[in-house]
Amino acid sequence: MKLLRILIASVLTVSPCWAQDLSKVPPANYDESKIKPYTLPDPLVFNDGRKVGSAKEWPARRSELLETVTREMFGRIPNESVEISADTPQIKTDALGGLAKRKLVTLHLKRNGKDIPVDLLIYTPSQATGKVPLFMGLNFNGNQAVTNEPDLPLAKSWMRPNKNNSVINNRATETLRGSEASRWQVEKILKNGYGLATIYYGDIDPDFDDGFHNGVHSLFRDPSQQGRTADEWGSIAAWAWGLSRSLDYLQNDTDIDTSKVAVIGHSRLGKASLWAGIADPRFALVIANNSGCGGAAIERREIGETVFRINTAFPHWFSLNFRKYNQNEAKMAFDAHSLITLVAPRPVYIASAEKDTWADPKGEFLSTVGADPVYRLLTNDGIPVKEMPAISSPVMGRLGYHIRPGEHDVVAYDWDQFIAFADKHLKAK
Ligand code: GTR
């Protein structure tokens, strides 16, 4: 009996409160010829079957589509507001060899006697004479990973363990300093006249399923609450919400033009940037890099990662309702292209990598094609091509897309395109 209790206790401490049983998930398909025939729901058709006849009717259609996607996929962001306060920013005017002004500020998101500290790192070009447009996104390894600056404090929040032992006891170590520098290309961003604001995503919500007691979910839940209601928000919605709260704070920053903020994310954080751009129209431009299933990839293709797989491996990312579509994608009243239309008319850029088959590059491209009719209706512009472009041949209209050689990652080439796309849409205004 004692042994049994020890066994149960040890299982409970090492694994979160869900059992991840991937054994029932069929192996991933990568063969185009095995895709079952599917029809994408038409974003320009109301739930009652009426067709959107003009741009004027789009806001009404958008509202019902937004309601569906919120309820069925990401879950509802609470309506209640939080108090946001900030510690005095630590400012360094000659960061990165004089290239940048650096601001470090801890935000406090407070409600119900709880306080969630979120560390915001902001770089703006030191040469700037006025407010600059901004890229804003979440990072995986802590703010100290984004550049090689030795004096950036290590992230303090819970961190997922990784293969190279640079996370110890779920906390960042020095080894992670600069580890995401190639992903962020801060010098390139600054030299092109943009700023960058970034946050470690685990500050907002630690990326494991603890039953929604930690992270920002806890601000809105009674600690005695068990489980979630079917449409309660998951972690992706929480990360997106955290980006919005940081944007609230940035409204008063005299170095940043908050009408020109591009929200960017990679992978799971690309799903979060897409949802942030949908949920918060203050984001002027949205970039989803290698965002795959639950991001820009058409779910109905069931190539690489599937709805069933993602809901099983990451049960905390989406609403419980989303599980209804495990191996049942045809029943979804939307798909990834619908997510993109919810950003319209604001510009969206989708980026893929050739070897990132898990995220289904073709499915990521097809969602831009599926969103195109809405963009055409609203802006007379959309994705300039119908066929998937060749490797390293970016296309940029109001919707943009590229596929580059290489792995699941963000690299300098990606940033060259993101900057060109932002120049086209944000600087031109
Ligand atoms: C994978 C997950 C993907 C993607 C990726 C990442 O394990 O299956 O959906 O989000 O992680 O975030 O790196």
XYZ file of C-alpha atoms and ligand atoms in Angstrom:
442
model
C 0.000 0.000 0.000
C 2.799 2.377 0.965
C 4.624 1.439 -2.211
C 1.496 2.100 -4.221
C 1.118 5.514 -2.608
C 4.741 6.416 -3.366
C 4.230 5.270 -6.932
C 1.081 7.361 -7.356
C 2.734 10.381 -5.736
C 5.773 10.150 -7.991
C 3.591 9.846 -11.099
C 1.640 12.904 -9.992
C 4.719 15.009 -9.368
C 6.498 14.244 -12.630
C 3.536 14.299 -14.952
C 0.874 16.987 -15.101
C -2.749 16.108 -14.478
C -3.368 14.708 -17.935
C -2.341 11.440 -19.379
C -0.755 11.861 -22.751
C -1.678 8.755 -24.664
C -0.268 9.122 -28.134
C -0.661 5.402 -28.815
C -4.154 5.945 -30.215
C -3.000 8.637 -32.623
C -2.395 7.198 -36.091
C 1.074 7.767 -37.559
C 1.430 10.995 -39.527
C 0.690 10.918 -43.235
C 3.054 12.736 -45.596
C 1.643 11.416 -48.845
C -0.434 13.931 -50.831
C -2.155 11.128 -52.721
C -3.619 9.812 -49.458
C -5.413 13.051 -48.571
C -9.146 12.424 -48.392
C -11.187 14.707 -50.661
C -12.372 17.750 -48.733
C -14.224 20.996 -49.283
C -13.179 24.107 -47.426
C -16.015 26.037 -45.812
C -16.596 29.286 -47.706
C -15.733 32.163 -45.361
C -18.062 34.398 -47.367
C -21.155 32.352 -46.493
C -23.112 33.162 -43.319
C -24.044 30.334 -40.936
C -27.587 30.473 -42.314
C -26.353 29.913 -45.876
C -26.647 33.494 -47.145
C -23.745 34.741 -49.224
C -21.828 37.874 -48.211
C -22.814 40.201 -51.034
C -20.570 43.195 -50.336
C -17.692 44.420 -48.192
C -20.281 46.107 -45.969
C -21.645 42.715 -44.920
C -18.246 41.349 -43.932
C -18.158 42.708 -40.339
C -21.370 40.819 -39.517
C -20.021 37.632 -41.068
C -16.671 38.153 -39.339
C -18.396 38.404 -35.944
C -20.161 35.094 -36.294
C -17.047 33.392 -37.655
C -14.974 34.841 -34.807
C -17.521 33.530 -32.327
C -17.341 30.057 -33.862
C -13.544 29.907 -33.912
C -13.305 31.309 -30.386
C -15.766 28.782 -28.982
C -14.651 25.768 -30.985
C -10.901 26.227 -31.153
C -8.961 28.667 -28.958
C -11.492 29.272 -26.190
C -12.850 32.503 -24.788
C -10.569 35.198 -23.497
C -12.160 36.560 -20.287
C -14.045 39.833 -20.617
C -12.908 41.100 -17.232
C -10.004 43.506 -17.248
C -6.840 43.237 -15.202
C -4.831 45.933 -13.536
C -1.506 46.473 -15.283
C 1.306 48.178 -13.450
C 4.957 48.422 -14.392
C 8.194 48.649 -12.446
C 10.472 51.528 -13.377
C 12.049 50.577 -16.722
C 15.778 49.930 -16.787
C 17.096 51.837 -19.760
C 20.407 51.403 -21.540
C 21.029 53.872 -24.349
C 24.058 52.158 -25.878
C 22.969 48.536 -26.083
C 24.277 46.252 -28.821
C 27.384 48.292 -29.411
C 25.448 51.537 -29.591
C 22.924 50.319 -32.141
C 20.013 50.187 -29.729
C 18.222 51.767 -26.897
C 17.206 48.915 -24.618
C 14.372 48.948 -22.163
C 13.698 46.234 -19.620
C 10.450 46.489 -17.784
C 8.520 44.111 -15.583
C 4.782 44.348 -16.017
C 2.479 43.135 -13.278
C -0.847 41.695 -14.361
C -3.027 41.815 -11.273
C -6.454 40.575 -10.396
C -8.116 38.888 -7.436
C -5.070 39.467 -5.244
C -2.788 37.655 -7.703
C 0.164 39.221 -9.495
C 1.731 37.689 -12.605
C 5.062 39.388 -13.443
C 5.912 39.554 -17.146
C 9.348 40.742 -18.294
C 9.269 42.841 -21.424
C 12.437 43.481 -23.423
C 12.338 46.334 -25.920
C 14.986 47.386 -28.391
C 14.573 50.482 -30.556
C 17.139 51.942 -32.976
C 19.294 54.427 -31.084
C 19.417 56.595 -34.225
C 15.625 56.959 -34.361
C 14.386 60.532 -34.442
C 10.727 59.704 -33.860
C 8.466 56.807 -33.006
C 9.360 53.586 -34.802
C 7.251 50.693 -36.095
C 7.673 47.553 -34.055
C 7.893 43.795 -34.371
C 6.485 42.152 -31.302
C 6.590 38.482 -30.412
C 7.008 35.825 -27.797
C 10.245 33.886 -27.410
C 10.831 30.279 -26.348
C 13.954 30.453 -24.214
C 13.741 33.696 -22.269
C 14.607 37.307 -23.155
C 18.278 36.613 -22.500
C 18.204 34.184 -25.432
C 17.245 36.819 -27.998
C 20.670 38.515 -28.146
C 24.112 37.772 -26.742
C 24.087 40.703 -24.327
C 25.716 39.463 -21.123
C 23.708 41.723 -18.803
C 20.206 40.594 -19.726
C 18.691 38.875 -16.700
C 17.769 35.217 -17.097
C 14.084 34.385 -17.433
C 12.668 33.415 -14.058
C 9.544 31.485 -14.988
C 8.994 27.783 -15.519
C 10.649 26.435 -18.656
C 10.168 23.237 -20.618
C 13.098 20.864 -20.279
C 15.195 20.531 -23.425
C 17.606 18.034 -24.890
C 20.867 19.873 -24.201
C 20.297 20.301 -20.465
C 20.252 24.072 -20.676
C 17.078 24.075 -18.571
C 17.630 22.803 -15.045
C 14.780 22.217 -12.610
C 12.541 23.892 -15.162
C 14.513 27.118 -14.987
C 16.718 28.883 -17.565
C 20.483 28.673 -17.233
C 23.332 30.750 -18.691
C 23.675 28.243 -21.541
C 20.511 29.693 -23.027
C 21.972 33.177 -23.400
C 21.933 34.108 -27.080
C 20.481 30.714 -28.003
C 17.692 32.312 -30.052
C 19.765 35.163 -31.494
C 19.680 33.716 -35.013
C 15.890 33.520 -34.757
C 15.487 37.173 -33.861
C 18.039 38.966 -36.040
C 17.842 42.007 -33.813
C 20.546 43.972 -35.632
C 18.811 43.512 -38.968
C 15.527 44.656 -37.445
C 17.103 47.759 -35.913
C 19.139 48.683 -38.988
C 15.921 48.655 -40.988
C 14.345 51.166 -38.659
C 12.138 48.864 -36.600
C 12.015 48.149 -32.922
C 11.525 44.755 -31.294
C 9.543 43.927 -28.177
C 9.657 40.421 -26.823
C 8.524 38.385 -23.843
C 9.306 34.871 -22.691
C 6.041 33.025 -23.335
C 6.292 31.072 -20.078
C 5.965 34.338 -18.134
C 2.393 34.513 -19.417
C 1.503 30.862 -19.106
C 3.899 27.986 -18.421
C 3.658 25.529 -21.297
C 2.329 22.481 -19.494
C -1.062 21.360 -18.360
C -1.344 21.991 -14.651
C -5.131 22.182 -14.766
C -5.031 25.948 -15.456
C -3.985 26.959 -11.956
C -0.797 28.747 -12.989
C -0.062 31.577 -15.437
C -2.607 34.205 -16.376
C -5.469 31.721 -16.309
C -5.196 31.824 -12.532
C -6.137 35.517 -12.509
C -9.645 34.599 -13.569
C -10.269 31.259 -11.888
C -11.328 30.241 -8.466
C -8.471 28.053 -7.158
C -11.010 25.384 -6.261
C -12.225 25.125 -9.868
C -11.400 21.782 -11.405
C -11.166 21.246 -15.125
C -12.379 23.687 -17.745
C -15.680 24.492 -19.350
C -15.809 23.426 -22.993
C -15.170 26.908 -24.360
C -12.701 28.141 -21.742
C -9.442 29.516 -23.104
C -6.358 27.390 -23.528
C -2.694 28.348 -23.401
C -2.455 29.667 -26.961
C -5.229 32.164 -26.244
C -3.446 33.063 -23.004
C -0.158 33.756 -24.805
C -2.015 35.912 -27.327
C -3.782 37.767 -24.516
C -0.431 38.445 -22.850
C 0.796 40.065 -26.063
C -2.246 42.342 -26.012
C -1.658 43.369 -22.420
C 1.918 44.268 -23.294
C 0.598 46.302 -26.195
C -1.639 48.107 -23.679
C 1.474 49.068 -21.789
C 3.350 50.129 -24.940
C 0.666 52.676 -25.810
C 2.490 55.112 -23.543
C 5.971 54.377 -24.849
C 7.222 57.482 -26.637
C 9.696 55.500 -28.790
C 7.094 53.288 -30.439
C 4.427 53.920 -33.044
C 1.737 51.599 -31.717
C -0.333 52.008 -34.880
C 2.427 50.065 -36.651
C 2.967 46.936 -34.596
C 3.555 43.659 -36.450
C 2.892 40.623 -34.268
C 5.165 37.712 -35.117
C 5.575 34.174 -33.892
C 7.211 30.893 -34.776
C 5.659 27.469 -34.479
C 3.354 27.233 -31.432
C 4.059 30.919 -30.973
C 3.085 31.447 -34.629
C -0.300 29.959 -33.732
C -0.335 32.462 -30.864
C 0.640 35.425 -33.083
C -2.130 34.537 -35.522
C -4.673 34.365 -32.732
C -3.329 37.586 -31.167
C -3.761 39.345 -34.514
C -7.308 38.031 -34.778
C -8.346 38.822 -31.237
C -6.732 42.262 -31.111
C -7.205 44.499 -34.166
C -4.578 46.921 -32.840
C -1.953 44.601 -34.323
C -1.465 46.200 -37.733
C 0.191 43.210 -39.382
C 0.461 39.518 -38.563
C 3.273 37.049 -39.273
C 2.919 33.319 -38.636
C 6.150 31.417 -39.229
C 6.043 27.620 -39.569
C 2.818 27.708 -37.563
C 1.413 24.406 -38.899
C -1.543 22.607 -37.370
C -3.635 24.968 -35.260
C -1.970 27.842 -37.122
C -1.918 28.434 -40.852
C -2.007 24.832 -42.137
C -5.313 23.528 -43.491
C -6.439 20.925 -40.913
C -8.559 18.985 -43.404
C -5.435 17.878 -45.264
C -4.330 15.818 -42.233
C -0.718 15.981 -43.370
C 2.003 15.871 -40.709
C 0.553 17.019 -37.394
C -3.208 16.557 -37.084
C -5.926 17.947 -34.824
C -6.060 14.607 -32.977
C -2.301 14.584 -32.462
C -2.029 18.177 -31.303
C -4.973 17.890 -28.896
C -3.431 14.743 -27.449
C 0.174 15.919 -27.179
C -0.753 19.416 -25.988
C -4.118 19.120 -24.237
C -3.787 22.601 -22.753
C -3.278 24.568 -25.976
C -6.852 24.756 -27.293
C -10.357 24.750 -25.855
C -11.885 21.408 -24.912
C -14.360 21.904 -27.750
C -11.552 21.562 -30.267
C -11.296 17.874 -29.391
C -14.638 17.322 -31.129
C -12.709 17.572 -34.366
C -10.170 14.858 -33.627
C -10.277 12.748 -36.813
C -13.400 14.713 -37.599
C -12.040 17.806 -39.362
C -14.820 17.769 -41.961
C -17.242 18.864 -39.229
C -15.336 22.098 -38.570
C -17.286 25.143 -39.773
C -13.923 26.768 -40.449
C -10.344 25.867 -41.253
C -6.982 27.614 -41.195
C -7.943 29.889 -44.108
C -10.841 31.171 -41.969
C -8.337 32.222 -39.295
C -6.508 34.373 -41.831
C -9.743 36.004 -43.009
C -10.424 37.083 -39.422
C -7.387 39.360 -39.647
C -8.629 40.999 -42.867
C -8.172 43.658 -44.115
C -4.898 43.832 -42.198
C -1.912 42.232 -43.948
C -0.862 38.671 -43.062
C 2.373 36.912 -43.937
C 2.696 33.136 -43.766
C 6.137 31.531 -43.910
C 7.067 27.880 -44.424
C 10.246 25.829 -44.558
C 10.826 23.040 -47.053
C 11.834 20.402 -44.521
C 9.147 21.384 -42.033
C 6.768 18.722 -43.306
C 5.263 18.302 -39.819
C 3.776 21.804 -40.273
C 2.595 21.054 -43.848
C 4.039 23.904 -45.970
C 1.545 23.309 -48.774
C -1.337 23.503 -46.316
C 0.115 26.758 -44.994
C 0.153 28.173 -48.528
C -3.363 26.919 -49.353
C -4.829 28.806 -46.428
C -3.652 32.082 -47.984
C -5.422 31.052 -51.215
C -8.535 30.175 -49.201
C -8.475 33.569 -47.483
C -7.890 35.443 -50.723
C -11.574 36.039 -51.686
C -12.182 37.921 -48.433
C -9.116 40.104 -48.966
C -10.126 40.759 -52.592
C -13.591 41.809 -51.486
C -12.278 44.148 -48.808
C -9.065 45.469 -50.348
C -8.916 44.395 -53.990
C -5.678 42.674 -53.114
C -4.737 39.302 -51.670
C -2.215 36.598 -52.479
C -0.784 37.334 -55.955
C -0.529 33.669 -57.082
C -2.787 30.621 -57.248
C -0.049 27.979 -57.368
C 2.437 27.347 -54.602
C 5.527 29.486 -55.302
C 8.914 27.837 -55.814
C 11.409 27.671 -52.966
C 12.858 31.102 -52.111
C 10.360 32.984 -54.304
C 8.342 35.117 -51.890
C 5.026 36.551 -53.015
C 3.613 39.678 -51.434
C 0.244 41.255 -51.867
C -2.013 42.102 -48.954
C -1.302 38.449 -48.120
C 2.260 37.211 -48.368
C 3.901 33.810 -48.435
C 7.257 32.153 -48.873
C 8.820 28.766 -48.523
C 12.562 28.637 -47.983
C 14.970 25.705 -47.890
C 15.753 24.184 -44.536
C 14.266 23.189 -41.250
C 11.586 24.310 -38.811
C 13.134 27.562 -37.598
C 13.309 31.314 -38.167
C 16.374 32.441 -40.094
C 17.824 35.646 -41.578
C 16.125 34.967 -44.915
C 12.731 34.885 -43.195
C 13.425 38.245 -41.575
C 14.437 39.769 -44.920
C 10.964 38.918 -46.187
C 9.144 39.982 -42.997
C 10.899 43.349 -43.164
C 10.129 43.776 -46.876
C 6.476 42.939 -46.177
C 6.338 45.337 -43.230
C 8.035 48.048 -45.315
C 5.360 47.578 -47.963
C 2.437 47.830 -45.578
C 3.493 49.710 -42.487
C 6.027 52.197 -43.724
C 4.054 53.158 -46.798
C 1.101 54.416 -44.753
C 5.669 20.663 -31.952
C 4.201 20.813 -32.204
C 3.947 21.847 -33.242
C 4.763 23.102 -33.033
C 6.126 22.854 -32.431
C 6.818 24.052 -31.815
O 5.955 19.693 -31.043
O 3.726 19.570 -32.618
O 2.564 22.124 -33.321
O 4.066 24.008 -32.280
O 6.106 21.902 -31.459
O 6.198 24.924 -31.218
O 8.049 24.082 -31.885
